[in-house]
Amino acid sequence: MNKDKDAIIKVRNLKKYFPVKKGFLKRKVQYVKAVDDISFDIKKGETFGLVGESGCGKTTTGRTIIRLYDVTDGDVIFDGTNISNMKEKDLSSFRKRVQMIFQDPFASLNSRMTVGDIVGEPLDIHKLASGKERQERIYYLLKTVGLSKEHASRYPHEFSGGQRQRIGIARALAVDPDFIICDEPISALDVSIQAQVVNMLEDLQKELGLTYLFIAHDLSMVRHISDRIAVMYLGKIVEVAKSEELYKNPTHPYTKALLSAIPIPDPDVTHKRESVTLEGEVPSPINPPKGCTFRTRCKYAFETCKNKEPSMKNLGGDHTVACHLLDNKK
Amino acid sequence: MSEKILEVKNLKTSFYTHLGEVQAVRGISFSLNKGEVMGIVGESGSGKSVTSLSIMKLLQYPGEIKSGDIFFKGEDIVNKKNKEMLNIRGNEIAMIFQDPMTSLNPVYTIGDQIMEVIIRHQGLSKKKAKEKAIDMLRLVGIPSPEERVSNYPYEFSGGMRQRAMAAIALSCEPDLLIADEPTTALDVTIQDQILKLMKDLKEKLDTSIILITHDLGVVADICTKIVVMYGGLVMEEGTSKDIFYNPKHPYTMGLLKSIPRLDLGEKKRLIPITGTPPDLIKPPKGCPFTARCPYAMKICSLHAPKYTKIDENHKAMCWLLHKQSPNMKMDTGVKRGIVNE
């Protein structure tokens, strides 16, 4: 396949199960299937959005790809190297190229370290710079994210949420990575600050040629920043498409429902549009429904959905969907 | 004219901390008619939650209402004693809090927590109260309420807990419901369910609602009237059409510009509001938005502007609306979606 050539990361049949332990002997009785057999490619320089409700496994996907969790099964191929079974000590060169920005800027910065040390820590760990060079690099990074060098000697509690998220971004940029996983980087921020951070992420991507995996539940922001979007439900990817295509032509019933649930800041439009309210909640990933996992909430579900798990079908133009309804249409 | 249920006049609320007086709310006024749904929009620190706590008189030390009046059904409640408030709170004014994970008591069952309100305010027997609690759970759309009534909060998911909160708040059929960011902690699909529920309940019970949120999308859907707060002051007030289609304050415009629009199929760069909100220990002398306002003039930092009435329901606090201000070309941020009739 030619397409694979410029893919920076390839995920193949990735699974991540968490054991549920019970009893005195802590026997593993069941598994939470947080990520259950997903595959996708992310191309160099693009932003790949991952959306879904809480508990659908989007954060676990991000953390498994970066090997914060061990892979249960499947492959993660980063730039030609399979990292899914690599030993921790061999991972360090990979970690230099892949970084993460976390959701909660209040919990992800060590409150006992100065901002300079937080941003400089990756440099120390990977022995990239020391002494004066390290200092210069820290100032440069702070400037890149719109802070000044006076901020280096301060502590995280002196900063607002938006500024803290900038510090988190500076830390991720410290090792000069190629690929950054943004795990809900803006959901803890105010609306007026969200736009600042999103614009900055876009600028950095252009300047430094970064590739992003952007995880979020806010679909309007994801569509704004992403080139392609994958929709996850209960550990599985149900639809992948270019972001324009996904919004213009959502095909999976779950994608449709998600899109129609987003409130639109326009009174006339929001009063007129028809919305598909999704009843109920996400079933437990310990015992996901057999067949199509979405069938319990899907109003189009029919007999086949109960028995057979739908496979991904290509609708052309990079648009793939996993739904039995497509077989019925002629 | 319809009956005024709530009137807030020049309310000032401060927190006396060891760093100094934090003037969280610095003189706001608004009124709410019966059956109306009002939205209060603003970012964190704008004073919107403190406003709601002031109305409920739930401020805790070191916060207190400094001055101003709050009339609820014509009665001033600022000077009411806590004992009197106990009969109003939960009965006539009820509140839904932001975080459904922490606002329910984990050691009592959901049923107990709904029954507590019913027994306290309506004096029903325990058995009757339980029946009513089951009815309320059914009303807010909890499946098999007969069994669910004896569940503990940890057995409920986030969306269900928020529904249970709504059941508690609505069990005495309050005249006024204050919902403080009721959907912020929830997924969009669950948010959609909760908003629909609030709309239904409003129609069924004719409750007046104050909806506090930072999400303009949420207020566009169900509010008839919107108040935009910033730095402890009301920047602009109007009907939802005024605010979305004819904003007059640069802050409102900034908010409209900084959110991506899903329905318009365009992918333009977002225009953020630069800078951060003011420090309310030393609030700026003039308009609080001066430091972040792209149209700020000299006078803005010196004197706070007065309200300019644009029409009957629409007013804004900005020097640009003054007769002598220069006529500036502004990008209002208004984008209108296409409505198929």
GROMACS .gro file of N, CA and C in nm, chain A residues 55-195:
model
  423
   55GLY      N    1  -1.550   0.703   2.872
   55GLY     CA    2  -1.555   0.559   2.889
   55GLY      C    3  -1.550   0.481   2.760
   56CYS      N    4  -1.532   0.550   2.647
   56CYS     CA    5  -1.530   0.476   2.521
   56CYS      C    6  -1.392   0.425   2.488
   57GLY      N    7  -1.293   0.466   2.565
   57GLY     CA    8  -1.158   0.413   2.544
   57GLY      C    9  -1.065   0.505   2.468
   58LYS      N   10  -1.104   0.632   2.449
   58LYS     CA   11  -1.018   0.719   2.370
   58LYS      C   12  -0.889   0.756   2.443
   59THR      N   13  -0.898   0.783   2.573
   59THR     CA   14  -0.778   0.813   2.649
   59THR      C   15  -0.688   0.691   2.661
   60THR      N   16  -0.750   0.574   2.683
   60THR     CA   17  -0.671   0.450   2.691
   60THR      C   18  -0.597   0.427   2.561
   61THR      N   19  -0.662   0.454   2.448
   61THR     CA   20  -0.595   0.439   2.319
   61THR      C   21  -0.469   0.526   2.316
   62GLY      N   22  -0.484   0.653   2.353
   62GLY     CA   23  -0.370   0.745   2.353
   62GLY      C   24  -0.259   0.695   2.443
   63ARG      N   25  -0.297   0.651   2.562
   63ARG     CA   26  -0.195   0.609   2.658
   63ARG      C   27  -0.129   0.478   2.619
   64THR      N   28  -0.202   0.392   2.548
   64THR     CA   29  -0.143   0.266   2.506
   64THR      C   30  -0.047   0.289   2.391
   65ILE      N   31  -0.084   0.380   2.300
   65ILE     CA   32   0.004   0.409   2.187
   65ILE      C   33   0.138   0.461   2.235
   66ILE      N   34   0.134   0.544   2.340
   66ILE     CA   35   0.258   0.604   2.389
   66ILE      C   36   0.327   0.512   2.490
   67ARG      N   37   0.268   0.396   2.511
   67ARG     CA   38   0.321   0.293   2.601
   67ARG      C   39   0.325   0.336   2.748
   68LEU      N   40   0.227   0.417   2.786
   68LEU     CA   41   0.209   0.440   2.928
   68LEU      C   42   0.140   0.318   2.987
   69TYR      N   43   0.065   0.248   2.901
   69TYR     CA   44   0.009   0.119   2.936
   69TYR      C   45   0.075   0.015   2.847
   70ASP      N   46   0.085  -0.108   2.895
   70ASP     CA   47   0.134  -0.215   2.809
   70ASP      C   48   0.023  -0.261   2.716
   71VAL      N   49   0.065  -0.300   2.599
   71VAL     CA   50  -0.031  -0.343   2.498
   71VAL      C   51  -0.076  -0.486   2.530
   72THR      N   52  -0.207  -0.510   2.528
   72THR     CA   53  -0.257  -0.646   2.550
   72THR      C   54  -0.234  -0.730   2.426
   73ASP      N   55  -0.271  -0.673   2.313
   73ASP     CA   56  -0.254  -0.744   2.187
   73ASP      C   57  -0.253  -0.643   2.074
   74GLY      N   58  -0.192  -0.680   1.962
   74GLY     CA   59  -0.189  -0.592   1.848
   74GLY      C   60  -0.056  -0.519   1.835
   75ASP      N   61  -0.044  -0.439   1.730
   75ASP     CA   62   0.082  -0.373   1.702
   75ASP      C   63   0.067  -0.221   1.694
   76VAL      N   64   0.167  -0.154   1.742
   76VAL     CA   65   0.179  -0.010   1.722
   76VAL      C   66   0.312   0.011   1.651
   77ILE      N   67   0.306   0.057   1.528
   77ILE     CA   68   0.428   0.074   1.451
   77ILE      C   69   0.454   0.222   1.433
   78PHE      N   70   0.561   0.269   1.496
   78PHE     CA   71   0.594   0.410   1.488
   78PHE      C   72   0.714   0.425   1.396
   79ASP      N   73   0.694   0.493   1.285
   79ASP     CA   74   0.800   0.520   1.190
   79ASP      C   75   0.877   0.393   1.153
   80GLY      N   76   0.804   0.288   1.129
   80GLY     CA   77   0.868   0.164   1.084
   80GLY      C   78   0.911   0.069   1.195
   81THR      N   79   0.909   0.114   1.321
   81THR     CA   80   0.951   0.026   1.429
   81THR      C   81   0.830  -0.018   1.510
   82ASN      N   82   0.820  -0.144   1.537
   82ASN     CA   83   0.711  -0.193   1.619
   82ASN      C   84   0.746  -0.171   1.766
   83ILE      N   85   0.670  -0.087   1.831
   83ILE     CA   86   0.705  -0.055   1.969
   83ILE      C   87   0.614  -0.125   2.069
   84SER      N   88   0.522  -0.207   2.020
   84SER     CA   89   0.422  -0.261   2.111
   84SER      C   90   0.480  -0.360   2.212
   85ASN      N   91   0.594  -0.426   2.177
   85ASN     CA   92   0.651  -0.520   2.272
   85ASN      C   93   0.792  -0.481   2.317
   86MET      N   94   0.830  -0.359   2.283
   86MET     CA   95   0.965  -0.314   2.316
   86MET      C   96   0.985  -0.308   2.468
   87LYS      N   97   1.107  -0.335   2.512
   87LYS     CA   98   1.137  -0.325   2.654
   87LYS      C   99   1.150  -0.179   2.694
   88GLU      N  100   1.124  -0.153   2.819
   88GLU     CA  101   1.124  -0.016   2.869
   88GLU      C  102   1.254   0.057   2.836
   89LYS      N  103   1.369  -0.012   2.851
   89LYS     CA  104   1.496   0.058   2.832
   89LYS      C  105   1.523   0.091   2.684
   90ASP      N  106   1.458   0.017   2.595
   90ASP     CA  107   1.475   0.048   2.453
   90ASP      C  108   1.381   0.159   2.407
   91LEU      N  109   1.286   0.191   2.492
   91LEU     CA  110   1.183   0.286   2.451
   91LEU      C  111   1.231   0.431   2.453
   92SER      N  112   1.346   0.457   2.515
   92SER     CA  113   1.380   0.597   2.540
   92SER      C  114   1.393   0.678   2.411
   93SER      N  115   1.443   0.617   2.303
   93SER     CA  116   1.454   0.694   2.179
   93SER      C  117   1.315   0.723   2.122
   94PHE      N  118   1.223   0.630   2.147
   94PHE     CA  119   1.084   0.650   2.103
   94PHE      C  120   1.020   0.764   2.183
   95ARG      N  121   1.046   0.765   2.311
   95ARG     CA  122   0.986   0.866   2.399
   95ARG      C  123   1.035   1.005   2.366
   96LYS      N  124   1.154   1.013   2.306
   96LYS     CA  125   1.207   1.143   2.265
   96LYS      C  126   1.126   1.199   2.148
   97ARG      N  127   1.065   1.110   2.074
   97ARG     CA  128   0.995   1.155   1.954
   97ARG      C  129   0.844   1.166   1.974
   98VAL      N  130   0.796   1.108   2.080
   98VAL     CA  131   0.652   1.111   2.106
   98VAL      C  132   0.627   1.171   2.243
   99GLN      N  133   0.543   1.270   2.251
   99GLN     CA  134   0.514   1.335   2.379
   99GLN      C  135   0.364   1.348   2.399
  100MET      N  136   0.327   1.389   2.517
  100MET     CA  137   0.184   1.394   2.549
  100MET      C  138   0.149   1.524   2.620
  101ILE      N  139   0.032   1.577   2.589
  101ILE     CA  140  -0.021   1.692   2.663
  101ILE      C  141  -0.144   1.642   2.736
  102PHE      N  142  -0.150   1.666   2.865
  102PHE     CA  143  -0.256   1.605   2.945
  102PHE      C  144  -0.377   1.696   2.961
  103GLN      N  145  -0.485   1.632   3.007
  103GLN     CA  146  -0.613   1.701   3.016
  103GLN      C  147  -0.615   1.809   3.123
  104ASP      N  148  -0.575   1.772   3.243
  104ASP     CA  149  -0.599   1.862   3.354
  104ASP      C  150  -0.472   1.938   3.388
  105PRO      N  151  -0.467   2.067   3.354
  105PRO     CA  152  -0.343   2.142   3.378
  105PRO      C  153  -0.318   2.165   3.526
  106PHE      N  154  -0.418   2.134   3.610
  106PHE     CA  155  -0.398   2.154   3.753
  106PHE      C  156  -0.336   2.030   3.818
  107ALA      N  157  -0.351   1.915   3.753
  107ALA     CA  158  -0.298   1.792   3.811
  107ALA      C  159  -0.171   1.746   3.743
  108SER      N  160  -0.142   1.796   3.624
  108SER     CA  161  -0.031   1.738   3.548
  108SER      C  162   0.101   1.813   3.565
  109LEU      N  163   0.103   1.916   3.650
  109LEU     CA  164   0.230   1.985   3.677
  109LEU      C  165   0.266   1.964   3.823
  110ASN      N  166   0.387   1.928   3.851
  110ASN     CA  167   0.432   1.908   3.988
  110ASN      C  168   0.439   2.043   4.060
  111SER      N  169   0.359   2.056   4.166
  111SER     CA  170   0.347   2.187   4.229
  111SER      C  171   0.471   2.225   4.309
  112ARG      N  172   0.563   2.130   4.330
  112ARG     CA  173   0.684   2.161   4.406
  112ARG      C  174   0.801   2.196   4.316
  113MET      N  175   0.780   2.191   4.187
  113MET     CA  176   0.889   2.225   4.095
  113MET      C  177   0.864   2.360   4.031
  114THR      N  178   0.970   2.434   4.004
  114THR     CA  179   0.951   2.560   3.932
  114THR      C  180   0.918   2.527   3.788
  115VAL      N  181   0.859   2.625   3.720
  115VAL     CA  182   0.822   2.606   3.581
  115VAL      C  183   0.946   2.571   3.498
  116GLY      N  184   1.057   2.637   3.528
  116GLY     CA  185   1.181   2.608   3.457
  116GLY      C  186   1.222   2.462   3.469
  117ASP      N  187   1.209   2.407   3.590
  117ASP     CA  188   1.247   2.268   3.609
  117ASP      C  189   1.149   2.171   3.545
  118ILE      N  190   1.020   2.211   3.546
  118ILE     CA  191   0.920   2.126   3.481
  118ILE      C  192   0.951   2.114   3.333
  119VAL      N  193   0.977   2.229   3.270
  119VAL     CA  194   1.006   2.229   3.127
  119VAL      C  195   1.142   2.165   3.100
  120GLY      N  196   1.236   2.180   3.195
  120GLY     CA  197   1.371   2.128   3.174
  120GLY      C  198   1.388   1.981   3.204
  121GLU      N  199   1.290   1.923   3.277
  121GLU     CA  200   1.305   1.783   3.318
  121GLU      C  201   1.326   1.686   3.200
  122PRO      N  202   1.246   1.699   3.093
  122PRO     CA  203   1.272   1.609   2.979
  122PRO      C  204   1.414   1.624   2.925
  123LEU      N  205   1.469   1.745   2.930
  123LEU     CA  206   1.606   1.766   2.882
  123LEU      C  207   1.705   1.690   2.969
  124ASP      N  208   1.679   1.688   3.101
  124ASP     CA  209   1.767   1.616   3.193
  124ASP      C  210   1.757   1.466   3.171
  125ILE      N  211   1.633   1.418   3.159
  125ILE     CA  212   1.612   1.274   3.146
  125ILE      C  213   1.679   1.220   3.020
  126HIS      N  214   1.660   1.292   2.912
  126HIS     CA  215   1.718   1.244   2.786
  126HIS      C  216   1.858   1.300   2.763
  127LYS      N  217   1.914   1.367   2.863
  127LYS     CA  218   2.048   1.425   2.857
  127LYS      C  219   2.070   1.505   2.728
  128LEU      N  220   1.977   1.597   2.705
  128LEU     CA  221   1.984   1.673   2.581
  128LEU      C  222   2.059   1.804   2.597
  129ALA      N  223   2.055   1.858   2.719
  129ALA     CA  224   2.121   1.986   2.739
  129ALA      C  225   2.150   2.002   2.886
  130SER      N  226   2.253   2.078   2.917
  130SER     CA  227   2.280   2.106   3.057
  130SER      C  228   2.341   2.245   3.070
  131GLY      N  229   2.344   2.293   3.193
  131GLY     CA  230   2.405   2.424   3.220
  131GLY      C  231   2.339   2.537   3.145
  132LYS      N  232   2.420   2.618   3.081
  132LYS     CA  233   2.370   2.737   3.017
  132LYS      C  234   2.278   2.703   2.899
  133GLU      N  235   2.317   2.598   2.829
  133GLU     CA  236   2.240   2.556   2.712
  133GLU      C  237   2.098   2.518   2.753
  134ARG      N  238   2.089   2.448   2.866
  134ARG     CA  239   1.960   2.405   2.918
  134ARG      C  240   1.875   2.527   2.950
  135GLN      N  241   1.936   2.624   3.018
  135GLN     CA  242   1.868   2.747   3.053
  135GLN      C  243   1.813   2.818   2.929
  136GLU      N  244   1.898   2.829   2.828
  136GLU     CA  245   1.859   2.896   2.704
  136GLU      C  246   1.741   2.825   2.639
  137ARG      N  247   1.751   2.692   2.638
  137ARG     CA  248   1.646   2.610   2.576
  137ARG      C  249   1.513   2.631   2.649
  138ILE      N  250   1.517   2.638   2.783
  138ILE     CA  251   1.395   2.658   2.861
  138ILE      C  252   1.334   2.795   2.828
  139TYR      N  253   1.418   2.898   2.822
  139TYR     CA  254   1.367   3.031   2.788
  139TYR      C  255   1.305   3.031   2.649
  140TYR      N  256   1.373   2.963   2.557
  140TYR     CA  257   1.324   2.957   2.420
  140TYR      C  258   1.187   2.888   2.416
  141LEU      N  259   1.175   2.776   2.491
  141LEU     CA  260   1.049   2.702   2.492
  141LEU      C  261   0.937   2.785   2.552
  142LEU      N  262   0.967   2.856   2.660
  142LEU     CA  263   0.864   2.938   2.722
  142LEU      C  264   0.819   3.047   2.626
  143LYS      N  265   0.915   3.102   2.552
  143LYS     CA  266   0.880   3.206   2.456
  143LYS      C  267   0.792   3.148   2.345
  144THR      N  268   0.825   3.025   2.304
  144THR     CA  269   0.747   2.960   2.197
  144THR      C  270   0.600   2.949   2.234
  145VAL      N  271   0.571   2.922   2.360
  145VAL     CA  272   0.432   2.904   2.400
  145VAL      C  273   0.371   3.032   2.457
  146GLY      N  274   0.438   3.144   2.436
  146GLY     CA  275   0.379   3.272   2.474
  146GLY      C  276   0.398   3.311   2.619
  147LEU      N  277   0.496   3.250   2.687
  147LEU     CA  278   0.528   3.295   2.823
  147LEU      C  279   0.664   3.365   2.816
  148SER      N  280   0.707   3.426   2.927
  148SER     CA  281   0.835   3.495   2.921
  148SER      C  282   0.935   3.429   3.015
  149LYS      N  283   1.062   3.469   3.004
  149LYS     CA  284   1.163   3.396   3.081
  149LYS      C  285   1.155   3.424   3.231
  150GLU      N  286   1.089   3.533   3.269
  150GLU     CA  287   1.070   3.559   3.412
  150GLU      C  288   0.984   3.450   3.475
  151HIS      N  289   0.899   3.385   3.393
  151HIS     CA  290   0.810   3.283   3.446
  151HIS      C  291   0.884   3.157   3.491
  152ALA      N  292   1.009   3.140   3.444
  152ALA     CA  293   1.081   3.014   3.470
  152ALA      C  294   1.103   2.988   3.618
  153SER      N  295   1.119   3.093   3.697
  153SER     CA  296   1.149   3.071   3.839
  153SER      C  297   1.024   3.065   3.925
  154ARG      N  298   0.906   3.074   3.863
  154ARG     CA  299   0.783   3.070   3.942
  154ARG      C  300   0.730   2.927   3.954
  155TYR      N  301   0.631   2.913   4.042
  155TYR     CA  302   0.571   2.781   4.065
  155TYR      C  303   0.434   2.774   3.997
  156PRO      N  304   0.388   2.652   3.965
  156PRO     CA  305   0.262   2.637   3.891
  156PRO      C  306   0.142   2.709   3.953
  157HIS      N  307   0.137   2.715   4.086
  157HIS     CA  308   0.016   2.774   4.146
  157HIS      C  309   0.000   2.922   4.114
  158GLU      N  310   0.108   2.984   4.063
  158GLU     CA  311   0.098   3.125   4.029
  158GLU      C  312   0.037   3.149   3.891
  159PHE      N  313   0.000   3.040   3.824
  159PHE     CA  314  -0.049   3.056   3.688
  159PHE      C  315  -0.197   3.019   3.675
  160SER      N  316  -0.262   3.076   3.574
  160SER     CA  317  -0.401   3.042   3.546
  160SER      C  318  -0.406   2.913   3.464
  161GLY      N  319  -0.526   2.859   3.447
  161GLY     CA  320  -0.542   2.733   3.374
  161GLY      C  321  -0.482   2.736   3.235
  162GLY      N  322  -0.510   2.843   3.161
  162GLY     CA  323  -0.459   2.854   3.025
  162GLY      C  324  -0.307   2.859   3.022
  163GLN      N  325  -0.250   2.935   3.118
  163GLN     CA  326  -0.104   2.944   3.124
  163GLN      C  327  -0.041   2.811   3.162
  164ARG      N  328  -0.108   2.737   3.253
  164ARG     CA  329  -0.057   2.606   3.292
  164ARG      C  330  -0.056   2.511   3.175
  165GLN      N  331  -0.162   2.520   3.093
  165GLN     CA  332  -0.165   2.432   2.977
  165GLN      C  333  -0.051   2.468   2.883
  166ARG      N  334  -0.016   2.597   2.875
  166ARG     CA  335   0.098   2.638   2.793
  166ARG      C  336   0.227   2.577   2.846
  167ILE      N  337   0.240   2.571   2.979
  167ILE     CA  338   0.359   2.511   3.039
  167ILE      C  339   0.367   2.363   3.001
  168GLY      N  340   0.250   2.296   3.009
  168GLY     CA  341   0.244   2.155   2.969
  168GLY      C  342   0.286   2.136   2.824
  169ILE      N  343   0.247   2.230   2.739
  169ILE     CA  344   0.284   2.221   2.598
  169ILE      C  345   0.434   2.244   2.581
  170ALA      N  346   0.489   2.341   2.655
  170ALA     CA  347   0.633   2.368   2.649
  170ALA      C  348   0.712   2.244   2.691
  171ARG      N  349   0.663   2.175   2.794
  171ARG     CA  350   0.731   2.054   2.841
  171ARG      C  351   0.730   1.946   2.733
  172ALA      N  352   0.613   1.935   2.664
  172ALA     CA  353   0.603   1.834   2.558
  172ALA      C  354   0.698   1.867   2.443
  173LEU      N  355   0.718   1.998   2.418
  173LEU     CA  356   0.802   2.038   2.305
  173LEU      C  357   0.950   2.028   2.336
  174ALA      N  358   0.985   2.013   2.465
  174ALA     CA  359   1.125   2.023   2.507
  174ALA      C  360   1.218   1.928   2.433
  175VAL      N  361   1.171   1.806   2.405
  175VAL     CA  362   1.259   1.708   2.342
  175VAL      C  363   1.251   1.713   2.189
  176ASP      N  364   1.183   1.815   2.138
  176ASP     CA  365   1.169   1.831   1.994
  176ASP      C  366   1.103   1.708   1.930
  177PRO      N  367   0.980   1.677   1.971
  177PRO     CA  368   0.915   1.554   1.924
  177PRO      C  369   0.858   1.568   1.783
  178ASP      N  370   0.821   1.453   1.725
  178ASP     CA  371   0.754   1.455   1.595
  178ASP      C  372   0.604   1.439   1.611
  179PHE      N  373   0.568   1.371   1.719
  179PHE     CA  374   0.429   1.330   1.733
  179PHE      C  375   0.383   1.364   1.875
  180ILE      N  376   0.271   1.435   1.886
  180ILE     CA  377   0.221   1.471   2.019
  180ILE      C  378   0.079   1.420   2.035
  181ILE      N  379   0.054   1.356   2.147
  181ILE     CA  380  -0.081   1.312   2.179
  181ILE      C  381  -0.143   1.418   2.270
  182CYS      N  382  -0.250   1.480   2.223
  182CYS     CA  383  -0.316   1.582   2.302
  182CYS      C  384  -0.441   1.519   2.362
  183ASP      N  385  -0.439   1.492   2.490
  183ASP     CA  386  -0.552   1.425   2.553
  183ASP      C  387  -0.643   1.529   2.618
  184GLU      N  388  -0.747   1.565   2.549
  184GLU     CA  389  -0.841   1.668   2.594
  184GLU      C  390  -0.768   1.793   2.646
  185PRO      N  391  -0.682   1.853   2.565
  185PRO     CA  392  -0.599   1.962   2.617
  185PRO      C  393  -0.677   2.088   2.650
  186ILE      N  394  -0.799   2.101   2.601
  186ILE     CA  395  -0.868   2.228   2.623
  186ILE      C  396  -0.995   2.214   2.703
  187SER      N  397  -1.033   2.091   2.740
  187SER     CA  398  -1.166   2.079   2.801
  187SER      C  399  -1.172   2.140   2.940
  188ALA      N  400  -1.056   2.162   3.005
  188ALA     CA  401  -1.061   2.222   3.138
  188ALA      C  402  -1.050   2.374   3.132
  189LEU      N  403  -1.048   2.430   3.011
  189LEU     CA  404  -1.025   2.575   2.999
  189LEU      C  405  -1.151   2.651   2.962
  190ASP      N  406  -1.149   2.781   2.991
  190ASP     CA  407  -1.261   2.867   2.953
  190ASP      C  408  -1.269   2.886   2.803
  191VAL      N  409  -1.389   2.916   2.755
  191VAL     CA  410  -1.410   2.930   2.611
  191VAL      C  411  -1.312   3.029   2.549
  192SER      N  412  -1.294   3.145   2.613
  192SER     CA  413  -1.210   3.247   2.551
  192SER      C  414  -1.064   3.205   2.550
  193ILE      N  415  -1.026   3.117   2.643
  193ILE     CA  416  -0.888   3.071   2.650
  193ILE      C  417  -0.866   2.951   2.556
  194GLN      N  418  -0.972   2.871   2.538
  194GLN     CA  419  -0.963   2.755   2.449
  194GLN      C  420  -0.912   2.795   2.312
  195ALA      N  421  -0.969   2.903   2.258
  195ALA     CA  422  -0.930   2.947   2.125
  195ALA      C  423  -0.782   2.985   2.121
   0.00000   0.00000   0.00000
